[in-house]
Coordinates of C-alpha atoms in Angstrom, one line a residue:
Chain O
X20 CA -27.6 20.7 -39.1
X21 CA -26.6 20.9 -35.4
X22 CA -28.8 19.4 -32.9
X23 CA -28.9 20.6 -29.3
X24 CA -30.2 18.6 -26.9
X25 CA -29.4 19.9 -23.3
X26 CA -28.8 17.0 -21.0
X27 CA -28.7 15.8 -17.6
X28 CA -27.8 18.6 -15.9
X29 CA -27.1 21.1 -18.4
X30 CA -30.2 23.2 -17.9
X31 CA -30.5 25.5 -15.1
X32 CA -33.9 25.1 -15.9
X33 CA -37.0 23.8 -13.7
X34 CA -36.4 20.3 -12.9
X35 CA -39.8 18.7 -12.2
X36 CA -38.6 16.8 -9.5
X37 CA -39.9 13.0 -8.8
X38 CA -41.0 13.7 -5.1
X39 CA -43.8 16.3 -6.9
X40 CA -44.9 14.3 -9.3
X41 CA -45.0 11.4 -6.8
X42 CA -47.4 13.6 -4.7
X43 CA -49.4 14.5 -7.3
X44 CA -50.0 11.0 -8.1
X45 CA -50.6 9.9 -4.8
X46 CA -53.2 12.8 -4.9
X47 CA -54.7 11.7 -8.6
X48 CA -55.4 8.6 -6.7
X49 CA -57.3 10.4 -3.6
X50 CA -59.6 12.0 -6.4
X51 CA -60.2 8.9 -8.0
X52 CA -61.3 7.3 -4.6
X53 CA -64.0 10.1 -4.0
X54 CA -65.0 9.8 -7.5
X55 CA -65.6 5.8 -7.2
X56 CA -66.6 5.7 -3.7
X57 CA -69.7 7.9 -5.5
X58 CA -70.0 6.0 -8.8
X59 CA -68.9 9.3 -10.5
X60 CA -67.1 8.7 -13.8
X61 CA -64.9 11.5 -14.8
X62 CA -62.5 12.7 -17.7
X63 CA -59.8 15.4 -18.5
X64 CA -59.7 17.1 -21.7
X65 CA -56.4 18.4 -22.6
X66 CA -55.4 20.3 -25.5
X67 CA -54.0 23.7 -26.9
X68 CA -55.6 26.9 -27.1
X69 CA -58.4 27.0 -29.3
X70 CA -58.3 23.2 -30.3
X71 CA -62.2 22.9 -29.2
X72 CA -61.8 21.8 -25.7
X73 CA -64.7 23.7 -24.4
X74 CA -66.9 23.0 -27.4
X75 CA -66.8 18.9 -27.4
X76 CA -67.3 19.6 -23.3
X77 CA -70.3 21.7 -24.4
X78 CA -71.7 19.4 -26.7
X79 CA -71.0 16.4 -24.9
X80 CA -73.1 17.6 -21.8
X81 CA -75.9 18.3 -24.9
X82 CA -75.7 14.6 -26.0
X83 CA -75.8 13.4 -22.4
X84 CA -79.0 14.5 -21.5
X85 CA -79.6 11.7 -19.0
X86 CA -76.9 12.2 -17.3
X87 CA -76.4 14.8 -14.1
X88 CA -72.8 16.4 -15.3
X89 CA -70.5 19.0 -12.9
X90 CA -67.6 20.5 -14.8
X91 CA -64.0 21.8 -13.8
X92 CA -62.7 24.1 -16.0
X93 CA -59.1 25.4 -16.0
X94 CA -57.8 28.8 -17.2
X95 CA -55.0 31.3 -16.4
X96 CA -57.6 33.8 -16.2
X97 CA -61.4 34.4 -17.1
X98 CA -64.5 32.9 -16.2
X99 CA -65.3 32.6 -20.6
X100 CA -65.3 28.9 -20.2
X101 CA -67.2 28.1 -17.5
X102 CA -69.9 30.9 -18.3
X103 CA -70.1 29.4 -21.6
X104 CA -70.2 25.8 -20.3
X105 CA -73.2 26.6 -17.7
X106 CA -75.1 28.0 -20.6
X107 CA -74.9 24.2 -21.6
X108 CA -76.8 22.7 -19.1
X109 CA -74.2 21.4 -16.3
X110 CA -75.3 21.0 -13.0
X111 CA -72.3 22.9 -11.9
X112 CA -69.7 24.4 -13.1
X113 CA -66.4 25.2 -11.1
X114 CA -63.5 27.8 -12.6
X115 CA -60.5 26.9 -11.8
X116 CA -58.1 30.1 -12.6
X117 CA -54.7 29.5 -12.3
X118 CA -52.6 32.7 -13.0
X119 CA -49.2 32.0 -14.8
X120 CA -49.4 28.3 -13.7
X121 CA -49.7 26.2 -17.0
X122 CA -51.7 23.0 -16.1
X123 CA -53.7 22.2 -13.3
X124 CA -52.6 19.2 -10.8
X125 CA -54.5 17.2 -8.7
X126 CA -54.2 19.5 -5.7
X127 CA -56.5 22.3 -7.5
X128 CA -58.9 19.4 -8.8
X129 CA -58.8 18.0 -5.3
X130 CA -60.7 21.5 -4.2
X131 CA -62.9 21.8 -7.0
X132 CA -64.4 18.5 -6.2
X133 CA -65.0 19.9 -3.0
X134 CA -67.4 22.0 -4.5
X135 CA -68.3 19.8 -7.1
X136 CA -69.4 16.6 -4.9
X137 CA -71.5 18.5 -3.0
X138 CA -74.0 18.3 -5.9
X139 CA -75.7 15.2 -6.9
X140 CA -73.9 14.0 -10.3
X141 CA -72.5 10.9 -12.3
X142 CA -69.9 12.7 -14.8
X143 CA -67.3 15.2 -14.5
X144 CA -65.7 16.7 -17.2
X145 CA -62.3 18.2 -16.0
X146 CA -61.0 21.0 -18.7
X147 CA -57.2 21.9 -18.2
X148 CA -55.7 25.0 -19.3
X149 CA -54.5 25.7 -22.9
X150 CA -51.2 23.6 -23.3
X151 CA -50.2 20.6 -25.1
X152 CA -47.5 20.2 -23.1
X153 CA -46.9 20.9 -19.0
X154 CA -50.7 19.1 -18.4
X155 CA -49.3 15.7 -19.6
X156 CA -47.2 14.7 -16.2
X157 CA -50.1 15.6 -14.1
X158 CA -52.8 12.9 -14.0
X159 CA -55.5 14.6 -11.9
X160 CA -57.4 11.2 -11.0
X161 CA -59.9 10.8 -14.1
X162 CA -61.3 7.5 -15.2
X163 CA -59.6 8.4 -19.0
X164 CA -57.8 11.3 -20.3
X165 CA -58.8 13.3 -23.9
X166 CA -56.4 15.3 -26.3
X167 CA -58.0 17.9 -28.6
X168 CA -56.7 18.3 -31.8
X169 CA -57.7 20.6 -34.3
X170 CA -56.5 20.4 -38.2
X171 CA -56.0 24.0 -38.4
X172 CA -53.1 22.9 -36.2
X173 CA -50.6 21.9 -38.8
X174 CA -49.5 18.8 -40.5
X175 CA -46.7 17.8 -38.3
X176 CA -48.9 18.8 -34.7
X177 CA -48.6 14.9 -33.6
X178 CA -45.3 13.8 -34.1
X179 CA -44.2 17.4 -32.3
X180 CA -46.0 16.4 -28.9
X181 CA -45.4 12.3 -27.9
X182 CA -45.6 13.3 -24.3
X183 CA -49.4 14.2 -24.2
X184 CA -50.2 12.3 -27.0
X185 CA -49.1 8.7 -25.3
X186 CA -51.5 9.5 -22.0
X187 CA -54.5 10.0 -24.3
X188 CA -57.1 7.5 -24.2
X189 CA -58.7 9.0 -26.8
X190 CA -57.4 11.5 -28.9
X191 CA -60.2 14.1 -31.0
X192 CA -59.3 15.7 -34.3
X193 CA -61.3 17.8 -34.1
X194 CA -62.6 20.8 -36.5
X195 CA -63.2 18.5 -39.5
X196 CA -65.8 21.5 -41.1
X197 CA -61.9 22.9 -41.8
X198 CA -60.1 20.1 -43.0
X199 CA -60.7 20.8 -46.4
X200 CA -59.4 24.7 -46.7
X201 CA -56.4 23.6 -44.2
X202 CA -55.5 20.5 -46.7
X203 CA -55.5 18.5 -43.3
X204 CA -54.9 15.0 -44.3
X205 CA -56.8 13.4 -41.9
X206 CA -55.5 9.7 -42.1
X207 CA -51.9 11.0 -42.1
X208 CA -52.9 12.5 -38.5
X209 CA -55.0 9.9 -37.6
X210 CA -51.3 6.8 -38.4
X211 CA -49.2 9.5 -37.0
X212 CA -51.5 9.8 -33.8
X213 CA -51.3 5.6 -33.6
X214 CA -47.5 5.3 -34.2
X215 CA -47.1 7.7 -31.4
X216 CA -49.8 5.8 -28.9
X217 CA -50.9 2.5 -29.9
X218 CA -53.3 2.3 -27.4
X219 CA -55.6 5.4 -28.0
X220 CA -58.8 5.3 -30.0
X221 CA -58.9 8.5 -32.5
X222 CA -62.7 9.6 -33.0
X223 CA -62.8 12.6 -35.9
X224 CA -65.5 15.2 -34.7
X225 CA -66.7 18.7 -36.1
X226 CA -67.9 20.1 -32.1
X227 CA -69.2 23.2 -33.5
X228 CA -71.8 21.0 -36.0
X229 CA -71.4 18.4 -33.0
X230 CA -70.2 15.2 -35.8
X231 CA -68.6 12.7 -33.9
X232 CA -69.7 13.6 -30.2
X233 CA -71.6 10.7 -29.9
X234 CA -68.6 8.6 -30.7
X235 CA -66.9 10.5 -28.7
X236 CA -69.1 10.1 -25.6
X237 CA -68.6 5.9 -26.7
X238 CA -64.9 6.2 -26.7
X239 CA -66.0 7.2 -23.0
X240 CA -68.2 4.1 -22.3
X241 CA -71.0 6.5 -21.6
Chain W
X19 CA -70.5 30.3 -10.1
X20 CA -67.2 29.7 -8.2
X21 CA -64.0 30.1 -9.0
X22 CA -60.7 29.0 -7.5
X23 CA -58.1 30.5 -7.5
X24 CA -55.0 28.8 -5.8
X25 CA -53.2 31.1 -3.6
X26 CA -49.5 31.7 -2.8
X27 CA -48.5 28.5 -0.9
X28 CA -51.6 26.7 -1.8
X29 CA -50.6 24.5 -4.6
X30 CA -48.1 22.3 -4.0
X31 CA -46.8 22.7 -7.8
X32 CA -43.4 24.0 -8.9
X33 CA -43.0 27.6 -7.7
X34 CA -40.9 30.1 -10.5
X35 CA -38.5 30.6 -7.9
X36 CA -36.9 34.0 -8.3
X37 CA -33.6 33.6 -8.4
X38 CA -34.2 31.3 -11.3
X39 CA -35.7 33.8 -13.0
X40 CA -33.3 36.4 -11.9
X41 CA -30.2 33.7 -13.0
X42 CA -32.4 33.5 -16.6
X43 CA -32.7 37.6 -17.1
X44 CA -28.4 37.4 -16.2
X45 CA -27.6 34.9 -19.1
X46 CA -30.3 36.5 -21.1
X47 CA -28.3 40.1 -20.6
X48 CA -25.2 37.9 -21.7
X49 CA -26.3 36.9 -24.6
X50 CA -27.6 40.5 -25.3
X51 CA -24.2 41.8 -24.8
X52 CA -22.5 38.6 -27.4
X53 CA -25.0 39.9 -29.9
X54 CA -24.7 43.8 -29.7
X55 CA -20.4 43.3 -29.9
X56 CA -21.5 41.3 -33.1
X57 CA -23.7 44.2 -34.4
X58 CA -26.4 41.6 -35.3
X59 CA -30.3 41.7 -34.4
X60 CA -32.3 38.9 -32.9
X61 CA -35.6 38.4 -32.4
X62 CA -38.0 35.6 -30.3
X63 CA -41.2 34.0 -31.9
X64 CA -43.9 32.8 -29.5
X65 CA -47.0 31.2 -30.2
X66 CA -49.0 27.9 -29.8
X67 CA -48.7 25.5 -31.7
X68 CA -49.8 25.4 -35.5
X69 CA -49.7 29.4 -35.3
X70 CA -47.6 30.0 -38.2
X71 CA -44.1 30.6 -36.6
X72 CA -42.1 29.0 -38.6
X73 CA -44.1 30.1 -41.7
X74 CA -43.3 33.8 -40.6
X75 CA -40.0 33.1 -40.2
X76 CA -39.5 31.3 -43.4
X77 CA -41.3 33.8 -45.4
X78 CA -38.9 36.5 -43.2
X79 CA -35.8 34.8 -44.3
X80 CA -37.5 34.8 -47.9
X81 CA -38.0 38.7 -47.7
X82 CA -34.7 39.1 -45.9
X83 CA -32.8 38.5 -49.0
X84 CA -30.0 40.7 -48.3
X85 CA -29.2 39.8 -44.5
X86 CA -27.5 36.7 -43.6
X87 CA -29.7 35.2 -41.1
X88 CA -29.4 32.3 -38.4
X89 CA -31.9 30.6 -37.0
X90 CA -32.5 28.5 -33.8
X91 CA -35.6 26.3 -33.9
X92 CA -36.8 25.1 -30.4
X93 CA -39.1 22.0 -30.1
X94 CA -39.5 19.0 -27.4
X95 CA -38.2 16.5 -30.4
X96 CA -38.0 16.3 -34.2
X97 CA -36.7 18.5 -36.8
X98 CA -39.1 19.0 -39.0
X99 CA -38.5 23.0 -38.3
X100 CA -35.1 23.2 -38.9
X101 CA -35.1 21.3 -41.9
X102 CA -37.6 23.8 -43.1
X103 CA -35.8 26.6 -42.5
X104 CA -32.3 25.6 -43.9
X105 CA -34.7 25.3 -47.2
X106 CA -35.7 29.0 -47.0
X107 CA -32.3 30.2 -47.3
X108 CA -30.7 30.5 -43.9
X109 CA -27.0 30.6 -43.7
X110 CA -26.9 28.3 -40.8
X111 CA -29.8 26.2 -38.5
X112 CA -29.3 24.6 -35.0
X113 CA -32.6 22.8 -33.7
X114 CA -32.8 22.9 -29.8
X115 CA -34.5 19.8 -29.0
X116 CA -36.2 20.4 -25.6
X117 CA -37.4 17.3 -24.4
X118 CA -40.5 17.5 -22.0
X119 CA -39.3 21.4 -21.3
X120 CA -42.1 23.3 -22.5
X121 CA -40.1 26.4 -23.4
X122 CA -37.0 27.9 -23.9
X123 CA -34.5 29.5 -22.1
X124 CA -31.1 32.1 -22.0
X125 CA -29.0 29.2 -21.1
X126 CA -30.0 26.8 -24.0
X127 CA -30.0 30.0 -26.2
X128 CA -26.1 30.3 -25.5
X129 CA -25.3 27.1 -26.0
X130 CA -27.1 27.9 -29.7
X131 CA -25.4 31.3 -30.3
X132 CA -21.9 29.5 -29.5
X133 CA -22.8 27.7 -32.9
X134 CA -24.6 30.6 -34.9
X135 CA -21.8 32.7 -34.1
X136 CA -19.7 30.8 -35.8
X137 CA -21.1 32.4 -38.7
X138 CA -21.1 35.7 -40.1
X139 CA -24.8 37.2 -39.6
X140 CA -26.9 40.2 -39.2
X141 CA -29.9 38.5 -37.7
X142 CA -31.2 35.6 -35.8
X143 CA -34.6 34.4 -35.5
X144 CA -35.5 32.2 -32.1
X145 CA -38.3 30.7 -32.7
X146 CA -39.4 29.0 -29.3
X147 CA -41.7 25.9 -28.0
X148 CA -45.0 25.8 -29.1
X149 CA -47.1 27.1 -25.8
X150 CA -49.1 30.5 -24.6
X151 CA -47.7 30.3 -21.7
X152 CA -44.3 29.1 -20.1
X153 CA -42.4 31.5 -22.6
X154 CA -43.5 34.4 -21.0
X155 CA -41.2 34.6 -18.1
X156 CA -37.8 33.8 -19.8
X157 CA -36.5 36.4 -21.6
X158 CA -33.8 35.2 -24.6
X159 CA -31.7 38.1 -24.9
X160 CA -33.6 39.0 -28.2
X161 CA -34.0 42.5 -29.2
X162 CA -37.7 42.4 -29.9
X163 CA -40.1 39.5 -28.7
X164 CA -42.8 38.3 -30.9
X165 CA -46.0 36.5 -30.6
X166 CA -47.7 34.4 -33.5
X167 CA -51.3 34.4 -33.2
X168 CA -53.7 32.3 -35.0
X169 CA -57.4 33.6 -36.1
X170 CA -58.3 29.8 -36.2
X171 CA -57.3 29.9 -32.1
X172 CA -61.0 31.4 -31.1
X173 CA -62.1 34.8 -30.1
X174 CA -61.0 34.9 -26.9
X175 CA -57.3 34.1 -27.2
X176 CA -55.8 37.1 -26.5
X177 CA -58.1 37.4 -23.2
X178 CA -57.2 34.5 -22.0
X179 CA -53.5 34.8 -22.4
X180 CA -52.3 38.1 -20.9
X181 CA -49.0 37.2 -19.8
X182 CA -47.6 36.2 -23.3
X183 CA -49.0 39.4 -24.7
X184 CA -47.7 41.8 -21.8
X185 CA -44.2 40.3 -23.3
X186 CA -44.8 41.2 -27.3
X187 CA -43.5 43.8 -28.9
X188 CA -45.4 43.0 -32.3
X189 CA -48.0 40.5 -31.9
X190 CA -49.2 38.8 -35.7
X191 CA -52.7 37.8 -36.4
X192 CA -52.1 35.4 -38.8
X193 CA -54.1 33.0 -41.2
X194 CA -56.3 35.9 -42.7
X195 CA -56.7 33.8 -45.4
X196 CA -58.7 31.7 -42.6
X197 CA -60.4 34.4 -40.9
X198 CA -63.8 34.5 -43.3
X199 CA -64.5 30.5 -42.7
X200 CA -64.2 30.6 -39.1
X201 CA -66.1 33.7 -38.9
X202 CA -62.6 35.6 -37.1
X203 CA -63.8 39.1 -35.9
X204 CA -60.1 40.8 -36.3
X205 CA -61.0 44.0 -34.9
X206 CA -61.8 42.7 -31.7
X207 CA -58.5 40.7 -31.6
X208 CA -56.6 43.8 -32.3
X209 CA -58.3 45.6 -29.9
X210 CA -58.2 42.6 -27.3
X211 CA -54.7 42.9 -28.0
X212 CA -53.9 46.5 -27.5
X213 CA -56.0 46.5 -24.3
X214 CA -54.1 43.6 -22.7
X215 CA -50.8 45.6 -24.2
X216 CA -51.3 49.1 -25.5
X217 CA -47.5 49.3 -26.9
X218 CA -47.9 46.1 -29.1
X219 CA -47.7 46.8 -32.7
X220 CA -50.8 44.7 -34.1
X221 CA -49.7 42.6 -38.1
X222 CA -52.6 40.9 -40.0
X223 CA -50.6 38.3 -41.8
X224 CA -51.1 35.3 -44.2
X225 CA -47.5 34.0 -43.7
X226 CA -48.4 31.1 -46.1
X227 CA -49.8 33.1 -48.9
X228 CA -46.7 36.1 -47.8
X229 CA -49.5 38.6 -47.6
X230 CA -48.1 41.1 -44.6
X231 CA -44.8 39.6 -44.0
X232 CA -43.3 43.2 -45.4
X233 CA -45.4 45.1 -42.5
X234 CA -43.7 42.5 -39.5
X235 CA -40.1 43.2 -40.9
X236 CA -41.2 47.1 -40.7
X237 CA -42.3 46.2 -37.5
X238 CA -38.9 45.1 -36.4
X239 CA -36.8 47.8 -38.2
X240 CA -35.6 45.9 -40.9

C-alpha cells in the first residue's frame, strides 16, 4: 500500500506558524498569572463532539459542591452548553462561540476571564470546541488539561490522535454504561492511551450515571 | 449569560486567508476535470471521529461489487484504515497520512489520484480526517460530499455543526443499532439536519450490521 505523507513544504496548506503559537503561549502564561495571582485553579476539557465533555463538566460542578466554579465554554455556534451548564449550579457561565474557528486560544480565554474574574470563584472549567485535533497546540493557561473519550468512539480512537492525547493530564473514557453493546475493550484503550502518553492518569467514568467523577475531580487534586 | 463572540481582527489566530481557499477550489476543479476525462465518480466522507466512515465505505465497496473502486484514506498517522479497506475488496488503497493537519485538501488529493489513476476505476471513495469542522472549507474535487453522523454523538450535533452540514449532499445517521440504548431521537436529527440544509438527502444506517448501505449508494447514483 502507498503511503502519502506530504512533507516540508509540499502542502499549500495552513502552516501554523511558530511566531503564533509562540504568542499564544506567551498569552497561556498571562492567563495562568491572573488565575494564581487569585488562587483560582482551572482546567480545559478537550475532546470530540459528543464524547461527554459538557456532562463530566456538569457533574463535576455537582460533586464540588464546596467549591465557587465559573465556566468557559467553547462552541462554533449555540448557547446548548452553557445553558445546560448553568442549569448545574456554576456561578457563571461564559459562551465562547467561535464561528468556523476550530479551537479556542488563549486570546478568547484571555476575554472570557475578563468576565469570569469578576465573580468570586476558586475553579474554572474551560470547555473547548468539539475537536480532537486543532485544540492540542493551543494551551490556554490551565493548571492541567482533560481529554474525553467515549467507547462508542471505536477501537483504534487512541492510537489515531497522539497529538492531543500526549498534552492530557488526564485522559476520561468515558461512557462506560456503553462499553458493553460497543464491545469497547476497555484495558486495550486504557495500554493504548499509556503507550501513547506515559505520563497521563486514565480515570474510566459513566458522566451520565456520574461513576468515576469523583476520581476524576482527584485526578484534579480537588 | 454572555457570550463572546470574537470578531474579524480580534483573535489573533490563523485567518482562512482567501486566496488559500480560492488556490484549494483551483486544484479542487483540477482534479474534477482528471476524474470526469477518466469517466469515474468520486465521493468525500466527513465525520468525527468513531462515526462509521470507514465502515460505510467498506460495506460500499462490499455492495459495489461490480465497480472497481479506489480508495484514499486520510488520517494524522497510522493505517489502520487503509489496511481495512484493501480487505473489503478495493482494487487499489493509498493512506494520506496528515500529520498534525486536521483535514484534507485538493493538493494532497492530487498527489493521491496520481497513484489511483494508475488504475483502472469507476469510483473513488476519499474518506477525510476525522473532525466536524476544518473539512468544511476545502472542497476535494469529489462529485458528491458526504457526512457520517453518529446517533451516539448527542442530540444536538447537527445544531452545533452547521458548516459541515451546509457542505453535505447526503448526510448518514448511523449506528441505529445504537440509537434505542442511548435514547437517540432520529426524527429530530433528520429534521435538525434538513433545517440546517434543506437539500441534504437524510440515510439511517447501521454500516456494521449493512442495514441502509443500499439507500446511501441510491443516494449517490450508483
Amino acid at each position: 500500500m502507498r503511503i502519502i505523507t506530504p512533507g516540508e513544504g509540499e502542502t499549500f496548506d495552513i502552516e501554523l506558524e511558530e511566531n503564533l503559537l509562540a504568542k499564544n503561549r506567551e498569552l497561556a502564561q498571562a492567563n495562568r498569572r491572573r488565575l494564581d495571582e487569585r488562587g483560582i485553579k482551572a482546567f480545559d476539557v478537550m475532546g470530540a463532539v459528543g464524547s461527554g465533555k459538557t456532562s463530566l463538566v456538569g457533574r463535576l460542578i455537582e460533586h464540588l459542591r464546596d467549591h465557587r466554579i465559573g465556566v468557559l465554554a467553547g462552541d462554533l455556534t449555540t448557547t446548548i452548553d452553557a445553558d445546560r451548564l448553568a442549569q448545574h449550579g456554576a456561578v457563571a457561565v461564559v459562551q465562547i462561540n467561535t464561528g468556523r474557528e476550530c479551537h479556542l486560544d488563549a486570546n478568547v480565554v484571555a476575554k472570557g476571564l475578563d468576565e469570569l474574574l469578576q465573580h468570586d470563584l476558586d475553579v474554572i472549567f474551560i470547555e473547548n470546541v468539539g475537536n480532537l485535533i486543532c485544540p492540542a497546540e493551543f494551551p490556554l493557561g490551565s493548571h492541567a488539561r482533560i481529554v474525553v473519550v467515549s467507547v462508542t468512539e471505536g477501537p483504534y480512537m487512541m492510537r489515531k490522535h497522539p497529538y492531543i492525547l500526549r498534552e492530557a493530564d488526564v485522559v476520561v473514557i468515558n461512557k462506560l454504561d456503553l462499553a458493553e453493546v460497543v464491545n469497547a475493550d476497555l484495558e486495550q484503550l486504557r495500554r493504548d492511551a499509556t503507550e501513547v502518553n506515559p505520563k497521563c492518569r486514565v480515570v474510566l467514568t459513566d458522566c451520565l450515571g456520574g461513576e468515576g467523577v469523583d476520581q476524576v475531580a482527584a485526578a484534579l487534586g480537588l
